[in-house]
């Protein structure tokens, strides 16, 4: 099955600086890579995603890059703000193995990165 | 924020109790999931239901019993749990079958379970 590794486990960044979180995956068939943000006591929420046919995607202060050859993808947050403090999870989605299993895409999550923005 | 709801939000139970967790999605999705989130561990997928049919059981002990009566509701029945089962149980839903963006999963707020 898929194995997703995420680093670092904790990250402290001065407000205004950039933060980078990296993930690697093992299954070359994985084709969809979402990032979730989970604030304390709240549910994980999708913040950005990228598909295997794209190398980079940006949405305001957040961007994700994907290197299919190396099987790694990264989350970049620029001009960090206190409200960016949260736990961030990467995930890799494996497509269904058969057509009859269509719709049964499976997400494998990384272990999470606790990001703290220092005012 | 109200697309996927879960009840109860908190639950304390003894090892001999029987309780059920409920999840409801109002997004018109056809796939629903149960995850377990423990401290310092990744989100662990437990069960997947696709069009009310269970398509994944990730080697979950039989003391956890899921039920999906329709595409909008998902239950997790609990009995004779162990203290190590204490965790946040998250429900999620997604559109199915696959297509652009349809594998995106939307999470409920979770049930924080404590087993004494």
Short mmCIF file of C-alpha atoms in Angstrom, two decimals, chain A:
data_model
loop_
_atom_site.label_atom_id
_atom_site.label_comp_id
_atom_site.label_asym_id
_atom_site.label_seq_id
_atom_site.Cartn_x
_atom_site.Cartn_y
_atom_site.Cartn_z
CA UNK A 1 0.00 0.00 0.00
CA UNK A 2 0.87 3.68 -0.05
CA UNK A 3 3.24 5.14 2.54
CA UNK A 4 3.37 8.90 3.10
CA UNK A 5 6.13 10.53 5.13
CA UNK A 6 5.91 14.13 6.28
CA UNK A 7 8.60 16.45 7.64
CA UNK A 8 9.15 18.29 9.86
CA UNK A 9 6.83 17.22 12.66
CA UNK A 10 7.03 20.68 14.24
CA UNK A 11 7.96 24.01 12.68
CA UNK A 12 8.22 27.46 14.23
CA UNK A 13 8.42 30.45 11.94
CA UNK A 14 8.63 34.17 12.60
CA UNK A 15 5.55 36.05 11.43
CA UNK A 16 6.09 37.28 7.90
CA UNK A 17 8.59 34.58 7.01
CA UNK A 18 7.91 31.55 4.80
CA UNK A 19 7.15 28.00 5.91
CA UNK A 20 7.79 24.84 3.91
CA UNK A 21 6.45 21.37 4.70
CA UNK A 22 7.60 18.35 2.70
CA UNK A 23 6.03 14.97 2.00
CA UNK A 24 7.16 11.89 0.14
CA UNK A 25 5.03 9.03 -1.12
CA UNK A 26 5.79 5.50 -2.25
CA UNK A 27 3.10 4.52 -4.76
CA UNK A 28 3.84 5.97 -8.20
CA UNK A 29 0.19 5.40 -9.14
CA UNK A 30 -0.98 8.05 -6.65
CA UNK A 31 -2.42 10.92 -8.66
CA UNK A 32 -4.00 13.40 -6.28
CA UNK A 33 -2.34 15.19 -3.38
CA UNK A 34 -4.44 17.32 -1.02
CA UNK A 35 -3.24 19.35 1.95
CA UNK A 36 -5.42 19.76 5.02
CA UNK A 37 -5.18 22.29 7.82
CA UNK A 38 -6.46 21.37 11.27
CA UNK A 39 -6.75 24.11 13.86
CA UNK A 40 -6.89 23.18 17.51
CA UNK A 41 -10.16 21.43 18.33
CA UNK A 42 -11.45 21.72 14.77
CA UNK A 43 -11.90 19.44 11.79
CA UNK A 44 -9.30 19.02 9.04
CA UNK A 45 -10.09 21.37 6.16
CA UNK A 46 -8.77 21.22 2.62
CA UNK A 47 -6.59 24.22 1.82
CA UNK A 48 -5.04 23.28 -1.51
CA UNK A 49 -4.60 20.24 -3.72
CA UNK A 50 -2.62 19.23 -6.78
CA UNK A 51 -2.98 16.52 -9.40
CA UNK A 52 -0.22 14.46 -10.94
CA UNK A 53 -0.46 16.22 -14.31
CA UNK A 54 0.52 19.56 -12.74
CA UNK A 55 3.87 20.57 -11.24
CA UNK A 56 2.82 23.59 -9.22
CA UNK A 57 -0.32 25.28 -8.00
CA UNK A 58 -0.73 28.55 -6.14
CA UNK A 59 -3.57 30.12 -4.21
CA UNK A 60 -2.72 33.51 -2.72
CA UNK A 61 -0.12 32.89 0.02
CA UNK A 62 -0.06 29.11 -0.29
CA UNK A 63 1.46 27.00 -3.04
CA UNK A 64 2.10 23.33 -3.58
CA UNK A 65 4.78 21.77 -5.77
CA UNK A 66 4.92 18.19 -7.01
CA UNK A 67 7.90 16.23 -8.29
CA UNK A 68 6.52 12.96 -9.68
CA UNK A 69 9.92 11.56 -10.53
CA UNK A 70 11.18 11.96 -6.99
CA UNK A 71 7.74 11.24 -5.53
CA UNK A 72 7.65 14.22 -3.27
CA UNK A 73 5.43 17.24 -2.86
CA UNK A 74 5.69 20.34 -0.70
CA UNK A 75 3.49 23.02 0.82
CA UNK A 76 4.78 26.58 0.81
CA UNK A 77 3.22 29.33 2.90
CA UNK A 78 4.55 32.84 2.35
CA UNK A 79 4.12 35.95 4.50
CA UNK A 80 2.96 33.80 7.40
CA UNK A 81 0.38 35.17 9.82
CA UNK A 82 -0.63 34.06 13.34
CA UNK A 83 -3.80 32.45 11.96
CA UNK A 84 -1.62 30.07 9.95
CA UNK A 85 -0.74 28.31 13.22
CA UNK A 86 -2.25 24.82 12.98
CA UNK A 87 -1.42 21.21 12.19
CA UNK A 88 -1.00 20.56 8.47
CA UNK A 89 -1.51 17.13 6.90
CA UNK A 90 -0.47 16.03 3.46
CA UNK A 91 -2.14 13.09 1.75
CA UNK A 92 -1.73 10.99 -1.35
CA UNK A 93 -4.68 9.48 -3.18
CA UNK A 94 -4.40 6.17 -4.92
CA UNK A 95 -6.79 5.58 -7.80
CA UNK A 96 -9.09 2.55 -7.63
CA UNK A 97 -7.45 -0.67 -8.70
CA UNK A 98 -10.27 -1.72 -11.01
CA UNK A 99 -13.09 -0.06 -12.90
CA UNK A 100 -15.57 -1.91 -10.72
CA UNK A 101 -13.96 -0.26 -7.72
CA UNK A 102 -14.41 3.17 -9.27
CA UNK A 103 -15.04 5.80 -6.67
CA UNK A 104 -13.10 3.99 -4.00
CA UNK A 105 -10.13 6.31 -4.05
CA UNK A 106 -8.13 5.96 -0.86
CA UNK A 107 -6.33 8.80 0.90
CA UNK A 108 -3.20 8.00 2.89
CA UNK A 109 -2.23 10.79 5.27
CA UNK A 110 1.12 11.97 6.54
CA UNK A 111 1.77 12.26 10.27
CA UNK A 112 1.18 16.01 10.36
CA UNK A 113 3.28 19.13 10.96
CA UNK A 114 2.51 21.43 13.85
CA UNK A 115 3.22 24.93 12.54
CA UNK A 116 3.60 27.76 15.04
CA UNK A 117 3.85 31.35 13.86
CA UNK A 118 5.76 33.53 16.29
CA UNK A 119 4.40 37.10 16.44
#
